[in-house]
mmCIF file of C-alpha atoms in Angstrom:
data_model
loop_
_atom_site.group_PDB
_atom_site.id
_atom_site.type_symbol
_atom_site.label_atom_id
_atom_site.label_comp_id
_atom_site.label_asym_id
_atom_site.label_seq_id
_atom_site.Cartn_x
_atom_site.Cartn_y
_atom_site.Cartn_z
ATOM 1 C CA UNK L 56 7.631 -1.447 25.772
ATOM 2 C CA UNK L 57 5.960 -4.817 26.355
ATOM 3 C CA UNK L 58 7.408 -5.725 29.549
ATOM 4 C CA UNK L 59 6.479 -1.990 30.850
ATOM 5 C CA UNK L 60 2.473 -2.933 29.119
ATOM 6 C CA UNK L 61 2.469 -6.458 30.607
ATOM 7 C CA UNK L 62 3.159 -5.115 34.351
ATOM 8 C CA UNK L 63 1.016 -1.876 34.263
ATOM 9 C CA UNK L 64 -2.510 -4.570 33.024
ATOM 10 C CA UNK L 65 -0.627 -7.436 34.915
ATOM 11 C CA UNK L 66 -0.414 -9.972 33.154
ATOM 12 C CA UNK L 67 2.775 -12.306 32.778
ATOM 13 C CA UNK L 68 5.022 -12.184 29.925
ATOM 14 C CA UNK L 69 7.161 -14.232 28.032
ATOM 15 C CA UNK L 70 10.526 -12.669 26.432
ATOM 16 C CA UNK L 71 13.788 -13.879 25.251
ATOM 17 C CA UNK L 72 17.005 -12.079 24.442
ATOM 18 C CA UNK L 73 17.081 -9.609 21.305
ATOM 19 C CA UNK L 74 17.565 -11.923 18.013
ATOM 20 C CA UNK L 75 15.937 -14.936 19.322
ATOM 21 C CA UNK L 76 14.289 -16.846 16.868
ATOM 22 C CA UNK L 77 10.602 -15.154 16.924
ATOM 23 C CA UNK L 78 9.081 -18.526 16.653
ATOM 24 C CA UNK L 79 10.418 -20.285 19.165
ATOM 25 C CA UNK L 80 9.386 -17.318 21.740
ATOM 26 C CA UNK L 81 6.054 -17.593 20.419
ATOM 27 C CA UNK L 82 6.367 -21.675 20.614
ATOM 28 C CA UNK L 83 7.554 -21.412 24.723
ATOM 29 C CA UNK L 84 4.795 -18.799 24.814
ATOM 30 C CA UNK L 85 1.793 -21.221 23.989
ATOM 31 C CA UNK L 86 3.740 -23.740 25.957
ATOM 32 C CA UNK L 87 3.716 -21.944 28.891
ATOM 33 C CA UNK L 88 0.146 -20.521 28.666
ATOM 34 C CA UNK L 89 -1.169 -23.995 28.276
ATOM 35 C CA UNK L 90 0.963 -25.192 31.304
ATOM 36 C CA UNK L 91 -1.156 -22.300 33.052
ATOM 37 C CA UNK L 92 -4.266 -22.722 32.327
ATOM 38 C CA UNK L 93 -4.355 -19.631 30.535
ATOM 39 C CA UNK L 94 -7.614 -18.645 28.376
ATOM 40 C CA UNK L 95 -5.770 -16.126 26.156
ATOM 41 C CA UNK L 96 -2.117 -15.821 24.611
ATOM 42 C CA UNK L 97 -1.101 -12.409 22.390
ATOM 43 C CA UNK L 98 1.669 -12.813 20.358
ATOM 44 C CA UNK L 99 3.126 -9.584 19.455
ATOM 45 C CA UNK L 100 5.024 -9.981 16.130
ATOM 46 C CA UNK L 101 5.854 -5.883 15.355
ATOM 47 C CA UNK L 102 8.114 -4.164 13.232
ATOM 48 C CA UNK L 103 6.901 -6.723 10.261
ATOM 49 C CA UNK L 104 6.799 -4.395 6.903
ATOM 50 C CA UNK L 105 4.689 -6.842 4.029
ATOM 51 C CA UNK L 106 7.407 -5.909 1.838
ATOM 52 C CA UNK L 107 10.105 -7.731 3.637
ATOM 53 C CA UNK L 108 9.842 -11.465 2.474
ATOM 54 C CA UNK L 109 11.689 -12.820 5.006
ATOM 55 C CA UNK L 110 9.909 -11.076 7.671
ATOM 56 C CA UNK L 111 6.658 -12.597 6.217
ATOM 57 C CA UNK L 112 7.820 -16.000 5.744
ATOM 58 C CA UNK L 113 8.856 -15.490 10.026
ATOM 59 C CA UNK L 114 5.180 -15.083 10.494
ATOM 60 C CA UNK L 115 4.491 -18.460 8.560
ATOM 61 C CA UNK L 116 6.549 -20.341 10.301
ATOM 62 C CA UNK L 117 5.230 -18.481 14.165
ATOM 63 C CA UNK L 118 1.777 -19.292 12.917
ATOM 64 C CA UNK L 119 3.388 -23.561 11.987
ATOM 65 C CA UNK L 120 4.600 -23.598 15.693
ATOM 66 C CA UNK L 121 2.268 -22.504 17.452
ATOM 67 C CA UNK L 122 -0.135 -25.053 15.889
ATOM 68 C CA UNK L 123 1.812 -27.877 17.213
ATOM 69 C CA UNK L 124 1.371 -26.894 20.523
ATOM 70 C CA UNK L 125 -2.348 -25.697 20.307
ATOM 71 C CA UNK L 126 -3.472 -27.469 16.292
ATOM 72 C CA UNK L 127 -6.968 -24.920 15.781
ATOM 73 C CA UNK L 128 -4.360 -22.172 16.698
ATOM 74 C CA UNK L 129 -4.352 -19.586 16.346
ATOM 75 C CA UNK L 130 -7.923 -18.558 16.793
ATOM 76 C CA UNK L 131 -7.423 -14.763 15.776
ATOM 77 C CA UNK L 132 -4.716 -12.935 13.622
ATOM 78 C CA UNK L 133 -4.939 -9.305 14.190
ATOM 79 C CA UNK L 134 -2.903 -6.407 12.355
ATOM 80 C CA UNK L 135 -2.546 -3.271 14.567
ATOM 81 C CA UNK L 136 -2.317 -0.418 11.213
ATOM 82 C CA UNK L 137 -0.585 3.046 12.128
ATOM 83 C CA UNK L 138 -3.210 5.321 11.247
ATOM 84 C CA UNK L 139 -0.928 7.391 9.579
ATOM 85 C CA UNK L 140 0.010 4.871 6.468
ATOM 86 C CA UNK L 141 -2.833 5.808 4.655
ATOM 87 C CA UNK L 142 -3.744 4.035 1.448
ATOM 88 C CA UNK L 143 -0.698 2.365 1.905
ATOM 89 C CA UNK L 144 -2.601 0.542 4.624
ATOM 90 C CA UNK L 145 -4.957 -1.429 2.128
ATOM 91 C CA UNK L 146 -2.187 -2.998 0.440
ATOM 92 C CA UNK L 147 -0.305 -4.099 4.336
ATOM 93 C CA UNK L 148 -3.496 -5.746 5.031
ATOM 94 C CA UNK L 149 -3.855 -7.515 2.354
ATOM 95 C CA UNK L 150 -0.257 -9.096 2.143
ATOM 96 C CA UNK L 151 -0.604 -9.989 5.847
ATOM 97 C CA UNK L 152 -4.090 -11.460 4.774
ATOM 98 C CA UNK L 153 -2.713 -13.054 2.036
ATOM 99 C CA UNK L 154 0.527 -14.547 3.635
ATOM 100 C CA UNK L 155 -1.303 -16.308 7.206
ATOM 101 C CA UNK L 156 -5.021 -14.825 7.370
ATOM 102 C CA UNK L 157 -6.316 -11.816 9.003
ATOM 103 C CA UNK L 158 -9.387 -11.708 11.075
ATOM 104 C CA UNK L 159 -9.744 -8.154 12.301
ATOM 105 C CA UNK L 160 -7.064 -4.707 12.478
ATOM 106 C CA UNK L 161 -6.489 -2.212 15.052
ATOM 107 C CA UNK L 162 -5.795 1.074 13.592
ATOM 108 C CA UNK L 163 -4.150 3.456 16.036
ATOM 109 C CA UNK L 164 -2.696 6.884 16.091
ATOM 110 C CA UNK L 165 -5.705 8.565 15.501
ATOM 111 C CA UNK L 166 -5.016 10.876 18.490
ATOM 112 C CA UNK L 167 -3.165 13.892 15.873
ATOM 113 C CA UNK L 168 -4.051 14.498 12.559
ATOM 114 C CA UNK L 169 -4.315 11.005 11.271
ATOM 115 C CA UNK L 170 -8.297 10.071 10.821
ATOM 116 C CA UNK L 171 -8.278 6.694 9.599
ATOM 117 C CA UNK L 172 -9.601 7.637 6.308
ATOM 118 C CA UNK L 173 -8.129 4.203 5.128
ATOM 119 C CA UNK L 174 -11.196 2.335 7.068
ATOM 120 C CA UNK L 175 -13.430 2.900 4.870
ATOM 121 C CA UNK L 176 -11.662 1.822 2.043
ATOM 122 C CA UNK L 177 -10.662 -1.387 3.580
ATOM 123 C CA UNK L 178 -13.740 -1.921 4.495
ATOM 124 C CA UNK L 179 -15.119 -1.582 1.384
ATOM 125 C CA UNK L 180 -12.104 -3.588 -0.499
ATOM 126 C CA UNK L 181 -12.488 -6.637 2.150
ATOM 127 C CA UNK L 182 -16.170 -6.347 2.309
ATOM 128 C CA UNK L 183 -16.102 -6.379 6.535
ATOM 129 C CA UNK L 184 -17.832 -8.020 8.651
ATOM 130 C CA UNK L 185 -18.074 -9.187 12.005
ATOM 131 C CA UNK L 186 -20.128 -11.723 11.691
ATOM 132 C CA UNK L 187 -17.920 -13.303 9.003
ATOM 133 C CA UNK L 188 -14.822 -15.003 10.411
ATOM 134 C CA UNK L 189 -13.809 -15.138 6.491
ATOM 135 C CA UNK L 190 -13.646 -11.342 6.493
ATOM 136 C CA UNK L 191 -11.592 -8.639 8.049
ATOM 137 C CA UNK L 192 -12.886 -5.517 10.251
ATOM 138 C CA UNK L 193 -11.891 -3.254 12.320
ATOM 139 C CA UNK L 194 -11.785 -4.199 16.161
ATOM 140 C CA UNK L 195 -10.323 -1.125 17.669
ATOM 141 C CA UNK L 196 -9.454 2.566 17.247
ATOM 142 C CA UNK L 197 -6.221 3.372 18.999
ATOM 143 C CA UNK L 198 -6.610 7.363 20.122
ATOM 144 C CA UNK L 199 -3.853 8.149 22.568
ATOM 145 C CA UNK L 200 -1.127 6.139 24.814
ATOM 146 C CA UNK L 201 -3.418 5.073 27.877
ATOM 147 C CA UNK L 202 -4.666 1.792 27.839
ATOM 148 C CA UNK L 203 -8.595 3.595 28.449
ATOM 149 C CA UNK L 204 -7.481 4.903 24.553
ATOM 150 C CA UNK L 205 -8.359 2.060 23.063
ATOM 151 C CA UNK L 206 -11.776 1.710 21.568
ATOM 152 C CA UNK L 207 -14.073 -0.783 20.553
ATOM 153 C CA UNK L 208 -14.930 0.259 17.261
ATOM 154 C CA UNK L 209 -18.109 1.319 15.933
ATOM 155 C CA UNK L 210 -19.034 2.370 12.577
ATOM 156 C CA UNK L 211 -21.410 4.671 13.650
ATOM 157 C CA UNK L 212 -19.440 6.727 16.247
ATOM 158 C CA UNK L 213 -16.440 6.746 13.948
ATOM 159 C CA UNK L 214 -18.466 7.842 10.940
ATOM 160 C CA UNK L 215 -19.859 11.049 13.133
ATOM 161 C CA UNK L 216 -16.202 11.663 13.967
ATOM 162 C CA UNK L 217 -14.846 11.533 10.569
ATOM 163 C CA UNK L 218 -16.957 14.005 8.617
ATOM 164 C CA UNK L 219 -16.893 16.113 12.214
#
């Protein structure tokens, strides 16, 4: 699903086989965007459940190795949420928060029934703000499978669509 992303917005990629160690992808990742020059590096770390220990202690050590290559990295830490989890949602936010930091979320599937109710309580549990790098917020509303599905989010225009 990456490799299919990466070539429709063009932009390169950097894989290795199933069960590779997830930190030394992202490790050759940094390496290889700072051998290019490049301005921006996403690590995709998915399929990581808060309640899976070893899982989170992975994300430790991605977030070790890719400081040795870059030290203020990383610069953001960013939890896509399935808008379908619900009130479950606070509680996966603030494990990942918790275990390596969390500056923002993307909550997507909010093109069926799922509404993102869970926003507001988030917001209201982590006290958001964007103009607090301390604090988490929401950066994006994911409402469909097309890259133009993804929103910037605003409190306003969500608000109107929630109670509509």
């Amino acid at each position: 699903q990456l490799t299919i992303w990466s070539e429709r917005v063009k932009v390169p990629i950097v894989k290795q086989n199933p069960g590779s160690d997830p930190a030394a992808v992202a490790f050759d990742t940094v390496q290889s965007a700072v051998s290019r020059g490049s301005d921006v590096v996403i690590i995709d770390t998915a399929g990581r459940l808060a309640t899976q220990a070893n899982l989170m202690e992975e994300l430790k050590k991605v977030k070790r190795v890719i400081a040795k290559v870059v030290p203020e990295a990383p610069h953001q830490i960013v939890l896509v949420l399935d808008g379908n989890t619900g009130q479950n949602g606070i509680a996966q936010v603030l494990a990942f928060k918790n275990a390596i930091g969390l500056n923002g979320i993307i909550v997507t599937k909010l093109d069926g029934t799922a509404k993102g109710g869970v926003i507001c309580a988030l917001s209201a549990s982590l006290q958001a703000s964007p103009t607090d790098p301390n604090k988490t917020f929401v950066y994006a509303l994911g409402k469909g499978e097309k890259l133009e599905d993804l929103e910037q989010f605003s409190a306003a225009a969500y608000t109107k669509e929630l109670v509509e």
